[in-house]
Coordinates of C-alpha atoms and ligand atoms in Angstrom, one line a residue:
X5 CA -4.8 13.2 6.7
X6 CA -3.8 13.5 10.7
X7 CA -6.1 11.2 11.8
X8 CA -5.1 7.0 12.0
X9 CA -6.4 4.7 9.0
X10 CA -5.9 1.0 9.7
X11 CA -6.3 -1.1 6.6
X12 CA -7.1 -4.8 5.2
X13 CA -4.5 -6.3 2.6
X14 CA -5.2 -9.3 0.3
X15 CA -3.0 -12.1 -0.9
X16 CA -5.5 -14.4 -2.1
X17 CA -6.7 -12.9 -5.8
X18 CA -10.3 -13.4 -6.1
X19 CA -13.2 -11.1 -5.9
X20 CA -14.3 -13.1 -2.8
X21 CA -11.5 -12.5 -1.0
X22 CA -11.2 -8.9 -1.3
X23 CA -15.1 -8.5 -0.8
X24 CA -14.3 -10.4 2.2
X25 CA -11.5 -7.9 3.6
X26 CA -13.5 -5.2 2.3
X27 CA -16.1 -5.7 4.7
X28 CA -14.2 -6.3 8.3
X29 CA -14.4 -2.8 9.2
X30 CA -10.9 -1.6 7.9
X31 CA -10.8 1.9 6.4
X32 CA -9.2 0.5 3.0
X33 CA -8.1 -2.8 1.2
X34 CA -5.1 -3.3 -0.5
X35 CA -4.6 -6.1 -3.2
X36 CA -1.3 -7.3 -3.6
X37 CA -0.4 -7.9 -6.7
X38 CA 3.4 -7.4 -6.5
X39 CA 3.8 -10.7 -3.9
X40 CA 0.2 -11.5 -3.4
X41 CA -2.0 -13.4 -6.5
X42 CA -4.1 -10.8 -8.3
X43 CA -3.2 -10.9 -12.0
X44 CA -5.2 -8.4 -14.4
X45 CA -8.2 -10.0 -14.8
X46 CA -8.3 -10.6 -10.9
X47 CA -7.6 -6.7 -10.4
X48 CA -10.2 -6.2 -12.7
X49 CA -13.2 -8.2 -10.9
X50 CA -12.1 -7.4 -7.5
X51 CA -11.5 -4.0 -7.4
X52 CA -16.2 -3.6 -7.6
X53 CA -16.4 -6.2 -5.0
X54 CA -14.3 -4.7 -2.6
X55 CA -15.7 -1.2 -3.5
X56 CA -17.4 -0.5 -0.1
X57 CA -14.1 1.0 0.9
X58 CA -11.2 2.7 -0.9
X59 CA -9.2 -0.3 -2.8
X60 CA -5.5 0.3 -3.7
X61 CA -3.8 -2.0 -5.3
X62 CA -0.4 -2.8 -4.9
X63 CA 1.9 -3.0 -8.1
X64 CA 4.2 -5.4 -9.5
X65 CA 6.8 -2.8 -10.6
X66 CA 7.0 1.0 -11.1
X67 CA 5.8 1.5 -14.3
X68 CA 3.0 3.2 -16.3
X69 CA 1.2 0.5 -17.9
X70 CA 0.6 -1.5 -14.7
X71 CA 0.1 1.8 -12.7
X72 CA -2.8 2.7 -15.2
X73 CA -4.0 -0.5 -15.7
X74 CA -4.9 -0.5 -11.7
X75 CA -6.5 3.0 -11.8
X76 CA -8.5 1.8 -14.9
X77 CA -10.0 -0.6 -13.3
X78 CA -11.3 2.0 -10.4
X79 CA -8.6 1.8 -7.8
X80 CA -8.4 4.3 -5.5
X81 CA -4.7 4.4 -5.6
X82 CA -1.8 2.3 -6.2
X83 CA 1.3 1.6 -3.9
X84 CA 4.4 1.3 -6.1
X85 CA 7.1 -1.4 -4.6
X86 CA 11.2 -0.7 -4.0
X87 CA 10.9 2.8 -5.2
X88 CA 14.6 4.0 -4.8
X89 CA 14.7 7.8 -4.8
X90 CA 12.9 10.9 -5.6
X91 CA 13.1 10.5 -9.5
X92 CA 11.5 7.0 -9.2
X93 CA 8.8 8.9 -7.1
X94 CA 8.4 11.6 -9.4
X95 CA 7.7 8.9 -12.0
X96 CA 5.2 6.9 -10.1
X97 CA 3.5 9.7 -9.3
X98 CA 3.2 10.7 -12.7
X99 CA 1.9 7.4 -14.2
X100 CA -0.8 8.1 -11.8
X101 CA -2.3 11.3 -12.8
X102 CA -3.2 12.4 -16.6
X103 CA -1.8 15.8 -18.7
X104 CA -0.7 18.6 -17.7
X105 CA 0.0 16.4 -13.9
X106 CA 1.5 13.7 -15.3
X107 CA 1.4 11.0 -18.2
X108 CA -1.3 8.3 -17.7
X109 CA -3.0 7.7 -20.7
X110 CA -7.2 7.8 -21.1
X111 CA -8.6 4.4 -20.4
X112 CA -12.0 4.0 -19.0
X113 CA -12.6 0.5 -18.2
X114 CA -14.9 1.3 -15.6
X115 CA -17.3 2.1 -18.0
X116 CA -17.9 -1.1 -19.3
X117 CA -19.2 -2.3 -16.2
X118 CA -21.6 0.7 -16.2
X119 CA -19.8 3.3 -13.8
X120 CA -19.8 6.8 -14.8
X121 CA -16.3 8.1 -16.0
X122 CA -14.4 10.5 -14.0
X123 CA -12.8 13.3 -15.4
X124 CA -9.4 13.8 -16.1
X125 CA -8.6 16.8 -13.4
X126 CA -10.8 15.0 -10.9
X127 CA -9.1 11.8 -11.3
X128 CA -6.2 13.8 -10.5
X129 CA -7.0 15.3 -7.5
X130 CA -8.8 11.9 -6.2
X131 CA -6.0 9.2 -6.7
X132 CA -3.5 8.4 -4.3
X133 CA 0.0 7.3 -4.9
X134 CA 1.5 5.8 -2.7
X135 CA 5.7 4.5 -3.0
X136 CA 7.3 1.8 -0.5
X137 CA 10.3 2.8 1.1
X138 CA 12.0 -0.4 1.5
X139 CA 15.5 0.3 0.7
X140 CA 18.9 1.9 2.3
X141 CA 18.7 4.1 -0.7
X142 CA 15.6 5.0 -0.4
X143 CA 15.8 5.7 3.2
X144 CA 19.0 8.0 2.2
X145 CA 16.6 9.9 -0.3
X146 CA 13.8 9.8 1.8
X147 CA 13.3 13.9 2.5
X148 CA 12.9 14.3 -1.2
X149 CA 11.1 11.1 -1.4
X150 CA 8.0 12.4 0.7
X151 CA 8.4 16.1 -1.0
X152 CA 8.1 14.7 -4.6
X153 CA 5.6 16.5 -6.1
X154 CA 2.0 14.0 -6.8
X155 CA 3.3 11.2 -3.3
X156 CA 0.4 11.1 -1.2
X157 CA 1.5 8.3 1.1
X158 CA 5.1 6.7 1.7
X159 CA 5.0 3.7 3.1
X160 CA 7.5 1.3 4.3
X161 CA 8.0 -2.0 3.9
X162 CA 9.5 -3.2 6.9
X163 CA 10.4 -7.0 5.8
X164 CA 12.2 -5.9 2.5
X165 CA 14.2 -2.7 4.9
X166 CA 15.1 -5.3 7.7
X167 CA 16.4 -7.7 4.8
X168 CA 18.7 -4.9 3.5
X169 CA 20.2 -3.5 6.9
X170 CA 20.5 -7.2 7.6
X171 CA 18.8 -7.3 11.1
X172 CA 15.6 -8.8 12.3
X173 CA 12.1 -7.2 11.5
X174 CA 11.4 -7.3 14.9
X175 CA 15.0 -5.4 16.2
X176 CA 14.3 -3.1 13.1
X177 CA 10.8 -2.0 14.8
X178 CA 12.3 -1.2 18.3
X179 CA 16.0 0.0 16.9
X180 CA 15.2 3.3 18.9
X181 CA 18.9 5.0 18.4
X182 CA 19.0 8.1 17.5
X183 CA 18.6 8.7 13.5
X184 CA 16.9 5.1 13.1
X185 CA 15.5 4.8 9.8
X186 CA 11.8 5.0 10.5
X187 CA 11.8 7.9 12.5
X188 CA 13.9 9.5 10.0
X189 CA 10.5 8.5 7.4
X190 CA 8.1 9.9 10.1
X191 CA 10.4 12.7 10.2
X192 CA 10.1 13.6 6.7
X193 CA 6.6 12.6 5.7
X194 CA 5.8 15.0 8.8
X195 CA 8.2 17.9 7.1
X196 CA 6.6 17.3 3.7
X197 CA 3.2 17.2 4.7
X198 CA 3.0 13.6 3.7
X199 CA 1.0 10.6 4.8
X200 CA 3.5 7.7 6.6
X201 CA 1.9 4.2 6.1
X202 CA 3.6 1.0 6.2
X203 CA 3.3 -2.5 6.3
X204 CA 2.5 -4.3 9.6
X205 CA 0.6 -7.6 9.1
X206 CA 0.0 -8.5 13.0
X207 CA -1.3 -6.2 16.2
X208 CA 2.7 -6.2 17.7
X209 CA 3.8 -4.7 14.4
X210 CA 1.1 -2.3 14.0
X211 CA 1.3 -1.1 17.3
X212 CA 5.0 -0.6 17.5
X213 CA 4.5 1.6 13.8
X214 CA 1.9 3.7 15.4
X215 CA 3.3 4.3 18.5
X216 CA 6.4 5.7 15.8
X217 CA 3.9 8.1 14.5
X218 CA 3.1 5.9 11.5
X219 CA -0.7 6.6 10.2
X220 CA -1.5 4.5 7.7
X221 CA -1.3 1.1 8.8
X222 CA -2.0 -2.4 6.7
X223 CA -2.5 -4.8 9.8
X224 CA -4.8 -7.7 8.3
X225 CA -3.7 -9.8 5.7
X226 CA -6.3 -13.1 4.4
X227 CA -4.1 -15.6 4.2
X228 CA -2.5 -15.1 7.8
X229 CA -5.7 -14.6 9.0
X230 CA -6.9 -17.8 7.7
X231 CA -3.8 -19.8 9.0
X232 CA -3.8 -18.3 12.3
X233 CA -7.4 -18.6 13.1
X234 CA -7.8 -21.8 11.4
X235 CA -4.7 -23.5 13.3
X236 CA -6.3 -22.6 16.6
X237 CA -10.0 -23.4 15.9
X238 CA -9.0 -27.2 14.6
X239 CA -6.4 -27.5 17.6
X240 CA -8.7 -25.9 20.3
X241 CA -11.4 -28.6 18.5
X242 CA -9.0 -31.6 19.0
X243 CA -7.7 -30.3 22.1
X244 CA -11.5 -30.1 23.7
Ligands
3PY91 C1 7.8 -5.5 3.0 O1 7.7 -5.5 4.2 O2 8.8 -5.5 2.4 C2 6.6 -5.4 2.2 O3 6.6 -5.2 1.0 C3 5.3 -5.8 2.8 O4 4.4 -6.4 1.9
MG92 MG1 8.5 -5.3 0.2

């Protein structure tokens, strides 16, 4: 994947919500379900409505019951938060795909909404996992990180890294010195043949990501969308 994907990410937990996001022209959704307010059942009815694009969901932790649970439910892909090193790639990576790939157990929930099931191997070769890179220690690991064997995507989380190196998200985004650490990721997503996404949330971020060779960009997120546009339209209203 060479070319840029922009993508939608939503906070809000319903299956109107993601619908909504799925349909604004992004090439993916994400629901968040690490900071954002899709439980299970939410997952569940959200991941159809949305289904006009690829839907990932974002997990609460790195573990093999959530991770399956979200692929159960027909999601194109997970993104696994604060994953620290290669091993804890490995491992998500592996909760993503079933025997002899990985470990995720047989579960078809889609099914029972009437889907066809997918096969084992070509659930395999479809599903994309994707671990955030949000962490010193992950940065430090990050060559082996993007060459674990099964990561399709790493993607940063830029408000997480900044709160770590203790600087600004904003100073973190232009730190242009040599060896900064999101060049470094580009660098080794680029060496390992590896899709570099990452959290933006707003058209300053995003563009400052892609012009650092990032690919797979989350830019619009519901809730800030809703504050932002709201807050001027009632405003510009009073103020006419
Ligand atoms: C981060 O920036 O840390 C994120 O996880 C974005 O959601
Ligand atoms: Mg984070």
């Amino acid at each position: 994947m060479s070319s840029v994907q922009v993508g939608a990410w939503s906070m809000l937990g319903t299956a109107a919500a993601a619908s909504l996001m799925s349909r604004i022209g992004a090439d993916w959704v994400v629901l968040d379900s690490q900071h954002g307010l899709y439980d299970d059942a939410g997952v569940i009815a959200a991941v159809p409505a949305a289904a006009s694009v690829p839907v990932h969901v974002r997990v609460s932790a790195n573990t093999p019951a959530l991770i399956g649970r979200a692929l159960d439910a027909g999601a194109a892909g997970v993104i696994v938060p604060m994953v620290q090193d290669a091993a804890e790639a490995v491992a998500a990576a592996a909760a993503c795909r079933y025997a002899p790939e990985g470990i995720r157990s047989w579960g078809p929930l889609a099914a029972y909404r009437g889907e066809s099931t997918v096969p084992p191997a070509e659930a395999n070769a479809r599903v994309s996992c994707a671990v955030m890179v949000e962490t010193p220690t992950a940065v430090a690991d990050v060559e082996a990180i993007a060459a674990a064997p099964g990561v399709d995507i790493v993607f940063v989380g830029p408000f997480d890294l900044s709160i770590a190196l203790g600087v600004e998200v904003a100073d973190l985004l232009a730190d242009r010195t040599p060896g900064n650490p999101l060049d470094r990721i580009v660098a080794a997503c680029r060496a390992a043949g590896t899709v570099a996404g990452a959290f933006a949330g707003g058209r300053d971020a995003a563009d400052a990501l892609l012009s650092r060779g990032f690919t797979w960009i989350a830019v619009a997120v519901d809730t800030q969308l809703i504050t932002a546009a709201g807050t001027a339209l009632v405003a510009d209203t009073r103020g006419a």
